[in-house]
PDB file of C-alpha atoms in Angstrom:
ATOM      1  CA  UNK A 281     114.014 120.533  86.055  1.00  0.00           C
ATOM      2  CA  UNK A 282     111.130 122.173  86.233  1.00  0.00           C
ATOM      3  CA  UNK A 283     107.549 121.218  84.260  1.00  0.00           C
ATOM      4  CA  UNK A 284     106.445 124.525  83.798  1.00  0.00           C
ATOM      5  CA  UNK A 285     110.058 124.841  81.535  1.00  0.00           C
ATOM      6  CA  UNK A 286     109.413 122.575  78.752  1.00  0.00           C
ATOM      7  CA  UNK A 287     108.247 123.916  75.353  1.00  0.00           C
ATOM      8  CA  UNK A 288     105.620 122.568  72.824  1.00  0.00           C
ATOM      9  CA  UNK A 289     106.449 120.836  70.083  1.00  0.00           C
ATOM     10  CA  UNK A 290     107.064 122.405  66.751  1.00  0.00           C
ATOM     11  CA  UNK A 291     104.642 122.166  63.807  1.00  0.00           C
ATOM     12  CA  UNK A 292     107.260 120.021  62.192  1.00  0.00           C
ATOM     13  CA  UNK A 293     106.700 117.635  65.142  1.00  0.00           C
ATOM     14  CA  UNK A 294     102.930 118.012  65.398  1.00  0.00           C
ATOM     15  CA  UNK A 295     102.549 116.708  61.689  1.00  0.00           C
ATOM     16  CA  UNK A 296     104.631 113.804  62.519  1.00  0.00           C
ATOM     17  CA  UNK A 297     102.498 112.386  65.412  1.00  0.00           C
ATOM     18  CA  UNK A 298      98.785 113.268  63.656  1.00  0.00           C
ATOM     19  CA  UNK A 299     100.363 110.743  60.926  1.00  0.00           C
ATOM     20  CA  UNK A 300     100.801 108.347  62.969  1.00  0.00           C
ATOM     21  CA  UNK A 301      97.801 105.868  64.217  1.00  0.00           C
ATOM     22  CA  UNK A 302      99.827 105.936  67.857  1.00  0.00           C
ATOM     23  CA  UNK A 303     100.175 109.309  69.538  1.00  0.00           C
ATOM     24  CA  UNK A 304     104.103 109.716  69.950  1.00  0.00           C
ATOM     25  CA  UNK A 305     106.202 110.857  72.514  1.00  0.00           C
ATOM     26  CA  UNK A 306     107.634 113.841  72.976  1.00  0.00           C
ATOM     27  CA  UNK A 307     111.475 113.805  74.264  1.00  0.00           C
ATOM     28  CA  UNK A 308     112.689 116.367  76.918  1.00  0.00           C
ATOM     29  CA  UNK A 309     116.466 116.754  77.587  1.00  0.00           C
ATOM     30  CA  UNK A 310     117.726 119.103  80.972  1.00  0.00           C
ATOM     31  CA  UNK A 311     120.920 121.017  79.587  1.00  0.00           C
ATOM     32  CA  UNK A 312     122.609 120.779  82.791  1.00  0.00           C
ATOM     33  CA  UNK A 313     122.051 117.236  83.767  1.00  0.00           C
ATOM     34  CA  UNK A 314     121.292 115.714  80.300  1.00  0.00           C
ATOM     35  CA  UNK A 315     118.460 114.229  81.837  1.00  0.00           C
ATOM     36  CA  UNK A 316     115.785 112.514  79.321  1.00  0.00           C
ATOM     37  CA  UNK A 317     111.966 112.275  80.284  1.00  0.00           C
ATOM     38  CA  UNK A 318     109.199 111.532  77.805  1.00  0.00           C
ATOM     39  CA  UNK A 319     106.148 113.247  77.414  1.00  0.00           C
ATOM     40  CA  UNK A 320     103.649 110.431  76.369  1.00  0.00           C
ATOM     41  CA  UNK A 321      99.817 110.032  75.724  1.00  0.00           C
ATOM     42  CA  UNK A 322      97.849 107.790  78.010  1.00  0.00           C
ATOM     43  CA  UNK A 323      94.263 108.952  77.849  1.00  0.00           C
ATOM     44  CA  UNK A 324      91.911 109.942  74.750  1.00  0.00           C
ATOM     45  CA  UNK A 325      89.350 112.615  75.176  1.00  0.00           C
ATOM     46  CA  UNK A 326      86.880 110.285  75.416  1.00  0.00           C
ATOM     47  CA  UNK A 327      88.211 108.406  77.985  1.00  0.00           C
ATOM     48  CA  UNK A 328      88.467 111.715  79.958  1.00  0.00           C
ATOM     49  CA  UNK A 329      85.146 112.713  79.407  1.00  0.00           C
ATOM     50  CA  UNK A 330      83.228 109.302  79.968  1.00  0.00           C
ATOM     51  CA  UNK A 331      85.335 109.084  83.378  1.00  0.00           C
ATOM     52  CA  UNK A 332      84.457 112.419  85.060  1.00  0.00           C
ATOM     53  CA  UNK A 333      81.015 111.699  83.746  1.00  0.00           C
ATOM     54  CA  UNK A 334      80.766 108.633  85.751  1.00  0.00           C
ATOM     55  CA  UNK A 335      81.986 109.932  88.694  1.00  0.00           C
ATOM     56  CA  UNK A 336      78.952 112.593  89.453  1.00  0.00           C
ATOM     57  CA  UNK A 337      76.243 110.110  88.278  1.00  0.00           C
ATOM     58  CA  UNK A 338      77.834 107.620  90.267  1.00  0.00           C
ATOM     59  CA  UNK A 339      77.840 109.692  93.718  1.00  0.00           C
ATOM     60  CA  UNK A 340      73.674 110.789  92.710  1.00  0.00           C
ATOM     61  CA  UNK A 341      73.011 107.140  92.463  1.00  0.00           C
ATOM     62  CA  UNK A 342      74.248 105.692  95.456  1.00  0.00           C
ATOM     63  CA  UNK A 343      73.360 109.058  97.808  1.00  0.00           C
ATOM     64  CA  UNK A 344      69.687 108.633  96.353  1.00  0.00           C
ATOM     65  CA  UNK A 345      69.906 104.940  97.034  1.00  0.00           C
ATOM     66  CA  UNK A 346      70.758 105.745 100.329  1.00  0.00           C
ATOM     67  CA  UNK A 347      67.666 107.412 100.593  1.00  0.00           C
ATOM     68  CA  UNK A 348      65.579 104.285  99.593  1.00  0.00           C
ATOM     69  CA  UNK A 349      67.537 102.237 101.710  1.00  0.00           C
ATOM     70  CA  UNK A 350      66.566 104.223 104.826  1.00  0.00           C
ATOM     71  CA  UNK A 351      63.086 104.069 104.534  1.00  0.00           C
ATOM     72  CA  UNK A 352      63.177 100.204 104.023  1.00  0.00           C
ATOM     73  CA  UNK A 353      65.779 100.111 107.025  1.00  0.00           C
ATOM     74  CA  UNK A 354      63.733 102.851 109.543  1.00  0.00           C
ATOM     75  CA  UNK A 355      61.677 100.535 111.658  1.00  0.00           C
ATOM     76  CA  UNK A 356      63.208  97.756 113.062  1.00  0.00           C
ATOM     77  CA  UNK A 357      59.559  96.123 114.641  1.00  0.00           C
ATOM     78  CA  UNK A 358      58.075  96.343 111.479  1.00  0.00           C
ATOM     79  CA  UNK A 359      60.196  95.220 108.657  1.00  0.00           C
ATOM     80  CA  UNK A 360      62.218  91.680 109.405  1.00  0.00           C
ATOM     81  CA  UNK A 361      65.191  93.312 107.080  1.00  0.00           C
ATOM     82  CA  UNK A 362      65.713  89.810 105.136  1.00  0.00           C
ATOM     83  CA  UNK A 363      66.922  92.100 101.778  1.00  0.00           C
ATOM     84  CA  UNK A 364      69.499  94.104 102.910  1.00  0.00           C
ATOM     85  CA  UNK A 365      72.251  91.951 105.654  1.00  0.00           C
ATOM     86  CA  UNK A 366      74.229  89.813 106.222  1.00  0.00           C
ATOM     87  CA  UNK A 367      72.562  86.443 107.669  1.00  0.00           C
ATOM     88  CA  UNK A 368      71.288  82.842 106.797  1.00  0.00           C
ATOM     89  CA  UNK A 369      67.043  82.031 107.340  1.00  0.00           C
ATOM     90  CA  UNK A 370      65.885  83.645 110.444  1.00  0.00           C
ATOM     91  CA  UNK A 371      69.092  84.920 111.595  1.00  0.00           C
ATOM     92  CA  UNK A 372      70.899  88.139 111.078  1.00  0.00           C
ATOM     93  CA  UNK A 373      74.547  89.134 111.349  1.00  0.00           C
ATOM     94  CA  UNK A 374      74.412  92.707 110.566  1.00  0.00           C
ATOM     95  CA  UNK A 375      72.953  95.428 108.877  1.00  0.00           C
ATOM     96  CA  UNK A 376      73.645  98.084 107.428  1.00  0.00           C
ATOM     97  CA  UNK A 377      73.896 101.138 108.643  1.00  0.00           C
ATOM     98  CA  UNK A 378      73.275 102.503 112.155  1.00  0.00           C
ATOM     99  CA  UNK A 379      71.443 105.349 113.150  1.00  0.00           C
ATOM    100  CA  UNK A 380      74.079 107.950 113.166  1.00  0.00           C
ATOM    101  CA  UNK A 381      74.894 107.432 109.758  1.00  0.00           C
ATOM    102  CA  UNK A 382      71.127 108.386 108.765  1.00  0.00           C
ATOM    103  CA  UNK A 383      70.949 111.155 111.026  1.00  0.00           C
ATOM    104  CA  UNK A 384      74.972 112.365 110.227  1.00  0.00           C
ATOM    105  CA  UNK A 385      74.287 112.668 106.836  1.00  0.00           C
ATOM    106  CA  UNK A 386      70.426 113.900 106.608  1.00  0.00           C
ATOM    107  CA  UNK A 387      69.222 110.859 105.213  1.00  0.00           C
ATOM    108  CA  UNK A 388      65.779 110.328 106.691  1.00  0.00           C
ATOM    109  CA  UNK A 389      62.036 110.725 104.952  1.00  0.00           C
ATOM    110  CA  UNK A 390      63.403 111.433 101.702  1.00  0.00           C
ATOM    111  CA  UNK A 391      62.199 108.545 100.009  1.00  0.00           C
ATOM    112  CA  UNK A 392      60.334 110.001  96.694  1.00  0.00           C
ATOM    113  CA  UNK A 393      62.993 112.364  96.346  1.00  0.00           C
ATOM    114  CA  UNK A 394      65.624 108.933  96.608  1.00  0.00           C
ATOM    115  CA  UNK A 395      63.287 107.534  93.801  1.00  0.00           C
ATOM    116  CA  UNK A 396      63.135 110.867  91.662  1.00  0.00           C
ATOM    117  CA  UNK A 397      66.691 110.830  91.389  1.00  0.00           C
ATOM    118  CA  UNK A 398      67.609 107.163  90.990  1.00  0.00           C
ATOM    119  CA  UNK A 399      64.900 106.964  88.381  1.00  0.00           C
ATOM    120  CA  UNK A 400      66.266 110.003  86.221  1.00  0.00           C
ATOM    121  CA  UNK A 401      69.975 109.631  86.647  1.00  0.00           C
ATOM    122  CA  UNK A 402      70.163 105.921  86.316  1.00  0.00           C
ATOM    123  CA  UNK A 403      69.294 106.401  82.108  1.00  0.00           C
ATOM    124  CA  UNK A 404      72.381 108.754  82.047  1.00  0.00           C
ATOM    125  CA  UNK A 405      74.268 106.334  84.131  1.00  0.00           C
ATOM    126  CA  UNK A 406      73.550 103.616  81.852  1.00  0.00           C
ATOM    127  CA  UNK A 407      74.287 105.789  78.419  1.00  0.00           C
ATOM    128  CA  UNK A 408      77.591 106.702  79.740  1.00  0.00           C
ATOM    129  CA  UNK A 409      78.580 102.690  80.737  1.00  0.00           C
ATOM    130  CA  UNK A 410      77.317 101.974  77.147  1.00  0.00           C
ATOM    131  CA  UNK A 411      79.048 104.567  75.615  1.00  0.00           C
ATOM    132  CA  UNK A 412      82.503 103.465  77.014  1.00  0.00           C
ATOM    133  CA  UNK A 413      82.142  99.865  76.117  1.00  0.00           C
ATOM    134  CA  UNK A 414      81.565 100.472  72.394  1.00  0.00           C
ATOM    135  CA  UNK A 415      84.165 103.246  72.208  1.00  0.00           C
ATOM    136  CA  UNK A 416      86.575 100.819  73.869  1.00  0.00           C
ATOM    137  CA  UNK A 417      85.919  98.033  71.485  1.00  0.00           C
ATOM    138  CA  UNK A 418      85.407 100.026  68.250  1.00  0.00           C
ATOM    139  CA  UNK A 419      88.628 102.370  69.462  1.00  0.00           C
ATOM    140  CA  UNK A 420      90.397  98.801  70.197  1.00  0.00           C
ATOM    141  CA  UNK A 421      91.579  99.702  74.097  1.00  0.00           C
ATOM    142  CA  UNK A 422      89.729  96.939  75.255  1.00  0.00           C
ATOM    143  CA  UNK A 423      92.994  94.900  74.021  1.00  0.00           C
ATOM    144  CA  UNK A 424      94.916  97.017  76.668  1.00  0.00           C
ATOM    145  CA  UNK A 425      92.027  96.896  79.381  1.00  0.00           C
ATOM    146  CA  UNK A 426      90.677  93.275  79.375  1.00  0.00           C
ATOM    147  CA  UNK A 427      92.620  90.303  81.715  1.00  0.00           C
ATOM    148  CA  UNK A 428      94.622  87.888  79.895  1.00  0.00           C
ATOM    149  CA  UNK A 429      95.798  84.737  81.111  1.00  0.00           C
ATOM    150  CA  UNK A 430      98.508  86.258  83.099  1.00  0.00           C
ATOM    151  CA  UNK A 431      96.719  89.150  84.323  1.00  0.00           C
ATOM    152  CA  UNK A 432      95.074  87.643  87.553  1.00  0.00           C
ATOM    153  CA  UNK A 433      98.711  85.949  88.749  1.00  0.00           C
ATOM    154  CA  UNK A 434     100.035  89.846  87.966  1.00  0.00           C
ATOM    155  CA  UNK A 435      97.192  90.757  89.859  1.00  0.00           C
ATOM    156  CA  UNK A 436      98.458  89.098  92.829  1.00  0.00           C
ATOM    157  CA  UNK A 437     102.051  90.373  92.311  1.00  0.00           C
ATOM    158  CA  UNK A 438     100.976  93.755  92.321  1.00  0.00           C
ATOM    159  CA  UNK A 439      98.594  93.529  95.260  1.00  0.00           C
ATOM    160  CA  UNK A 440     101.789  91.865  96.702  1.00  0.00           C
ATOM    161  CA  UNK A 441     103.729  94.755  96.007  1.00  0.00           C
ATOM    162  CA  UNK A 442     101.916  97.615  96.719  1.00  0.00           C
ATOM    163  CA  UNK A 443     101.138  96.226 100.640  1.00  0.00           C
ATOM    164  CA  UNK A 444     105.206  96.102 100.351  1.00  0.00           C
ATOM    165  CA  UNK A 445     105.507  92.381 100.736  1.00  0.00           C
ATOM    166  CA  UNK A 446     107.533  92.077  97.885  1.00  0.00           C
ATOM    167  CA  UNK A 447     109.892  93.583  95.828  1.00  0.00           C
ATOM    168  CA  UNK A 448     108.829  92.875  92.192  1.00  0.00           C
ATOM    169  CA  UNK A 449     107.630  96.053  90.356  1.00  0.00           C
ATOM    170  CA  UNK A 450     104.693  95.710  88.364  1.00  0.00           C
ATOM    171  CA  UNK A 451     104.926  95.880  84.587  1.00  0.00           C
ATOM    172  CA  UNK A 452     105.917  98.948  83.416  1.00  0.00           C
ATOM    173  CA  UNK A 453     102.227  99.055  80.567  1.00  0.00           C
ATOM    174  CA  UNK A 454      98.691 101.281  80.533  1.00  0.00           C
ATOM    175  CA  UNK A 455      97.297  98.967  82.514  1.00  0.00           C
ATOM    176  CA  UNK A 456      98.800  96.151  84.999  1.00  0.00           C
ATOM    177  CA  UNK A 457      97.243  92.753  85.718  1.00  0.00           C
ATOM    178  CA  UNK A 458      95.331  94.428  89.102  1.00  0.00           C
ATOM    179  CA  UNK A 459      93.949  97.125  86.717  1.00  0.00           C
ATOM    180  CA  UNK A 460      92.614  94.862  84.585  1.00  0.00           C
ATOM    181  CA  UNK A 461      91.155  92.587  86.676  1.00  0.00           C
ATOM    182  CA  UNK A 462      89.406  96.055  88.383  1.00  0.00           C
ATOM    183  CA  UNK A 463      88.445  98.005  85.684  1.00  0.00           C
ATOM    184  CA  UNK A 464      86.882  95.092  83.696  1.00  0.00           C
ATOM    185  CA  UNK A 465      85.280  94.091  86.974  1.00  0.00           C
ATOM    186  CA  UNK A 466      83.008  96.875  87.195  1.00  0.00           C
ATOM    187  CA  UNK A 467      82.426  97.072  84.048  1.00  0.00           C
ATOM    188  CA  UNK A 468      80.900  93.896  84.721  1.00  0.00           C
ATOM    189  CA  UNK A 469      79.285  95.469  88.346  1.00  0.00           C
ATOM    190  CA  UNK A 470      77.995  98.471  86.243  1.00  0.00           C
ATOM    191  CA  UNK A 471      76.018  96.197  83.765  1.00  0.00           C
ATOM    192  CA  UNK A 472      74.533  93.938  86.634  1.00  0.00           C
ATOM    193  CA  UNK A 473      73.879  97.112  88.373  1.00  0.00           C
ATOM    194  CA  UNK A 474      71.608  97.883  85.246  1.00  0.00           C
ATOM    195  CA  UNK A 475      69.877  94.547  85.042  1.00  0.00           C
ATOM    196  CA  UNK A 476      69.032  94.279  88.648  1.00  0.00           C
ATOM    197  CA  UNK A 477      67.935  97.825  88.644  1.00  0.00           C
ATOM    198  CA  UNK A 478      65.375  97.193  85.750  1.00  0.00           C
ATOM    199  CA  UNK A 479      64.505  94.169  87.394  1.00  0.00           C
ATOM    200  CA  UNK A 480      63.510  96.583  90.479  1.00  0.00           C
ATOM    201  CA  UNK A 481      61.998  99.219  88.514  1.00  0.00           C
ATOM    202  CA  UNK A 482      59.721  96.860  86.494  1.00  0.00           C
ATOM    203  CA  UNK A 483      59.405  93.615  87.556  1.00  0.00           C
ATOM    204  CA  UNK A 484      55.918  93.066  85.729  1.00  0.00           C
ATOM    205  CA  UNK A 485      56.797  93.955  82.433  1.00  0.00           C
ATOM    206  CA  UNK A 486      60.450  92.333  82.927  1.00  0.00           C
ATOM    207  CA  UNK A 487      59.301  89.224  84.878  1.00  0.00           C
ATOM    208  CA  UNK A 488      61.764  86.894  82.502  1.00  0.00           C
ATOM    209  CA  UNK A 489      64.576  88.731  83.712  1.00  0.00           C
ATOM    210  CA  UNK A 490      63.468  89.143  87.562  1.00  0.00           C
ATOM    211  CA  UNK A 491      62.982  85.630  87.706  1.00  0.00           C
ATOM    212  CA  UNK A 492      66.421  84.799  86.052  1.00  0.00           C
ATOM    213  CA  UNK A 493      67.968  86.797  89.046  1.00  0.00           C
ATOM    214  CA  UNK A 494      65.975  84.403  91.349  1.00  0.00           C
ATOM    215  CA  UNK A 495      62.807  86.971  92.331  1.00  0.00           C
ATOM    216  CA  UNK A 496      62.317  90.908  92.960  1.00  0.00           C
ATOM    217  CA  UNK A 497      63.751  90.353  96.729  1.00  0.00           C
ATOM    218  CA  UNK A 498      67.095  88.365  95.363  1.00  0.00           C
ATOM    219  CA  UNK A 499      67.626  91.441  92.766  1.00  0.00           C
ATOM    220  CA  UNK A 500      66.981  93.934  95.517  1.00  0.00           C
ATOM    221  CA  UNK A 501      69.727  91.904  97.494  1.00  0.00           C
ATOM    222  CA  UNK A 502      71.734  91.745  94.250  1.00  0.00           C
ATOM    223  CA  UNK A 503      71.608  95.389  93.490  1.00  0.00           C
ATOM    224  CA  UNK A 504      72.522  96.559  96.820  1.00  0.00           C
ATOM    225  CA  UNK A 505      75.670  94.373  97.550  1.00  0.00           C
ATOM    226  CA  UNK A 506      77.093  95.267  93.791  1.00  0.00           C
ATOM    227  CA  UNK A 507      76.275  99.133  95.053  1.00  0.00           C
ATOM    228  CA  UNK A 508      78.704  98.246  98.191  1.00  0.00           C
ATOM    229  CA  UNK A 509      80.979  96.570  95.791  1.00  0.00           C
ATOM    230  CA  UNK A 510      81.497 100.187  93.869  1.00  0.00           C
ATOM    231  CA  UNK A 511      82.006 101.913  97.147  1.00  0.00           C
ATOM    232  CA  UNK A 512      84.585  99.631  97.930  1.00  0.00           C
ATOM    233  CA  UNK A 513      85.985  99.904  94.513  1.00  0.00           C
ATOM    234  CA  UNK A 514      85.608 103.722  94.581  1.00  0.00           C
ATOM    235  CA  UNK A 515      87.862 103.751  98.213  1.00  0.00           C
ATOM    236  CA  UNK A 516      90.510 101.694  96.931  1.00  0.00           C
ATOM    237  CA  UNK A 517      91.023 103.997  93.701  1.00  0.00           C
ATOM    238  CA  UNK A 518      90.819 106.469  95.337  1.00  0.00           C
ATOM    239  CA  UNK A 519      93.910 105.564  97.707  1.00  0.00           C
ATOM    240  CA  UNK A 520      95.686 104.216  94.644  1.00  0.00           C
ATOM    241  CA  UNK A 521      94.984 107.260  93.005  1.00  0.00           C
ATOM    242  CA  UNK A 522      97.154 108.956  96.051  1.00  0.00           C
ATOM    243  CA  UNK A 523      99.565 106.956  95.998  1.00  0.00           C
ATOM    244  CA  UNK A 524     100.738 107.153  92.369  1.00  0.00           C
ATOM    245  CA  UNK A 525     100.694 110.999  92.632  1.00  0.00           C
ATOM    246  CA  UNK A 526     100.229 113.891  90.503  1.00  0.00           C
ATOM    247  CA  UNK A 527     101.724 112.541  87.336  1.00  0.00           C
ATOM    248  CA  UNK A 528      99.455 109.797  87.090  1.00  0.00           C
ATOM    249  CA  UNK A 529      95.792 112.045  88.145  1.00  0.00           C
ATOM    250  CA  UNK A 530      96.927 114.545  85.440  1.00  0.00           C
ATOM    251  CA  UNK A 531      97.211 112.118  82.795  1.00  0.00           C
ATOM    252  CA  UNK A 532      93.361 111.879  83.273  1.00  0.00           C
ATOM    253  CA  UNK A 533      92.949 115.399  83.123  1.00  0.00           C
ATOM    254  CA  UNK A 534      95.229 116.416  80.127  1.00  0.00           C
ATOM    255  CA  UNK A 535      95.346 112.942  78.566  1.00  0.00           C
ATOM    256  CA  UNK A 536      99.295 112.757  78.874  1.00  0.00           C
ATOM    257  CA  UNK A 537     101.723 111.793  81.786  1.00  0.00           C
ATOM    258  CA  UNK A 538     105.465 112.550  82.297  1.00  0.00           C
ATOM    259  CA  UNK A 539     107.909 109.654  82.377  1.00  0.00           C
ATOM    260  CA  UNK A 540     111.810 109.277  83.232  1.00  0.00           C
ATOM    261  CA  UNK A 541     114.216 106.837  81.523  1.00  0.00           C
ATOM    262  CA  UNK A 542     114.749 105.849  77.965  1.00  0.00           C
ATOM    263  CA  UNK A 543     112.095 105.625  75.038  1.00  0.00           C
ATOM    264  CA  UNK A 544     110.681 102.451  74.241  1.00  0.00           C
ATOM    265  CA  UNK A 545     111.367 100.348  71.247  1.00  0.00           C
ATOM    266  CA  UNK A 546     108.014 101.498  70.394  1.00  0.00           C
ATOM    267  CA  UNK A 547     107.492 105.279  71.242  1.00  0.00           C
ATOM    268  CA  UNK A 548     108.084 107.637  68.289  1.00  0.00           C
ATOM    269  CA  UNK A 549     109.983 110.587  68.577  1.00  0.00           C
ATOM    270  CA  UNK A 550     108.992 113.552  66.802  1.00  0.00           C
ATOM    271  CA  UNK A 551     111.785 115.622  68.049  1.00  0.00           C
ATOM    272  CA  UNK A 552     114.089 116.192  70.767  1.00  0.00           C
ATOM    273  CA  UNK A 553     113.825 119.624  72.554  1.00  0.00           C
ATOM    274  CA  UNK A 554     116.847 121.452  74.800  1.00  0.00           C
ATOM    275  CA  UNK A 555     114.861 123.321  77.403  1.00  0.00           C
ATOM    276  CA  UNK A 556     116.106 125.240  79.968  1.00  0.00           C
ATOM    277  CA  UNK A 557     117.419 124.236  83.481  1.00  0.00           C
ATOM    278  CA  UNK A 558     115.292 125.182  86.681  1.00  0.00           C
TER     279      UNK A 558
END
C-alpha cells in the first residue's frame, strides 16, 4: 500500500474530529489485503513551530560560543584555563578543544562577532523556551511530557532496549519513560542555560544570582558544561531520530504519523476509507 494512495477525509468526517477536544484518527483499509493503519495526530502547530525554532537559535548560540571560547582558550602561557576542563586545584585533565578544531572550522579572532551574536540571539532563545513551557502547561501536554514515578525505571528499559540488550518494547504512548526523562531534562538545561548566561552577561547588576551559582568563574564553568550537555543531547536525537525513520520525523513536520494495527480504546474514528491498492 502505498501513502501517496490514501484520500482525505470527508467533510462529514472533518466536523466530527473539530468537535472533539482530541484530534481523532483517521482509519485506512488496503482492498486487497484488508490491511488497517491509522492516521493519527501527534504534534500541534505549535509544537512544530517552537521546535524548528529552537533548532537554528540553538546552532547560532553554541557556534558563537565557540567563538568566545577560543579566545579564552588561544594562549596556553597566558591563561591557566581553570574555567573551561576537566581537573581538580592545580591540575588539569583535559581541555577542550585542540587546535584543529579552531582552525577546521574558522573559529579564531572572532570574538566581538561571538559576543554580537550570543548577545542578540540568546533573547530569542529564551522567548522561544518560555513560550513552550506555558503553551505546554496551559495546552496540558506537560501531563504527557513530564516523568512520573515509573518513567526513570522505563527509562532504563528503553535504553536497555534500544542498545538490543533486551527484548521488552517500550510502551507503545507520545512519549516513553527515556523521552521524558530527556525532554524535561533540557528543559531544565535550557533554563540554567539562561540563568548562568545572565549571570555572565551582568554579574554587577545580578550579583544575588551570580553568587547563588557560587561566583562569575563557577557560572562560566556552569554555562559551558550545560552547552556540552545540549550537544550531547542534540547527537543522541539526532541518531534516535534515524533510527525511528521517516514516519516518526514527519510527524514533526505535518503534525501526524502513520500507524499499523488496531485502534485504541481511545482513538475516534471519524470514518473508515477503502483506498486503492498499490
Amino acid at each position: 500500500m502505498n501513502e501517496r494512495d490514501w484520500k482525505q477525509p470527508d467533510d462529514k468526517s472533518n466536523l466530527l474530529a473539530s468537535s472533539s477536544s482530541k484530534p481523532a484518527v483517521n482509519q485506512a483499509r488496503n482492498v486487497s489485503t484488508g490491511t488497517t493503519v491509522r492516521i493519527k495526530y501527534k504534534h500541534s502547530l505549535a509544537i512544530r513551530w517552537m521546535h524548528w525554532i529552537n533548532f537554528p537559535l540553538l546552532v547560532v548560540m553554541i557556534y558563537s560560543g565557540l567563538l568566545i571560547y577560543w579566545a579564552d582558550s588561544q594562549y596556553e602561557g597566558l591563561n591557566a584555563h581553570r574555567v573551561y576542563r576537566v581537573g581538580f586545584g592545580s591540575w588539569t585533565l583535559f581541555r577542550l578543544f585542540p587546535t584543529w578544531f579552531y582552525n577546521t572550522l574558522h573559529l579564531k579572532f572572532q570574538l566581538a562577532k561571538g559576543l554580537g551574536y550570543h548577545f542578540f540571539f540568546m533573547w530569542f532563545f529564551a522567548l522561544n523556551g518560555v513560550a513552550y513551557v506555558l503553551y505546554t502547561f496551559f495546552s496540558g501536554e506537560w501531563r504527557e511530557l513530564v516523568p512520573t514515578r515509573r518513567s526513570f525505571r522505563e527509562a532504563i528499559e528503553v535504553t536497555l532496549h534500544d542498545l538490543r540488550l533486551s527484548k521488552h518494547h517500550p510502551p507503545h504512548r507520545k512519549f516513553n519513560g527515556a523521552q521524558q526523562v530527556a525532554y524535561t531534562g533540557v528543559i531544565l538545561m535550557g533554563a540554567g542555560s539562561l540563568l548562568t548566561g545572565l549571570a555572565i552577561y551582568k554579574p554587577t547588576q545580578l550579583h544575588v544570582l551570580t553568587a547563588l551559582l557560587g561566583g562569575y568563574e563557577m557560572a562560566r564553568w556552569f554555562h559551558f558544561w550545560l552547552t556540552m550537555g545540549y550537544v550531547g543531547f542534540f547527537l543522541v536525537h539526532v541518531a534516535q531520530v534515524i533510527r525511528a525513520g521517516w514516519n516518526n520525523f514527519r510527524a514533526m513536520i505535518i503534525g501526524y504519523q502513520i500507524l499499523p494495527g488496531e485502534l485504541g480504546k481511545d482513538d475516534k474514528v471519524p470514518n473508515e476509507q477503502n483506498i486503492s491498492a498499490s
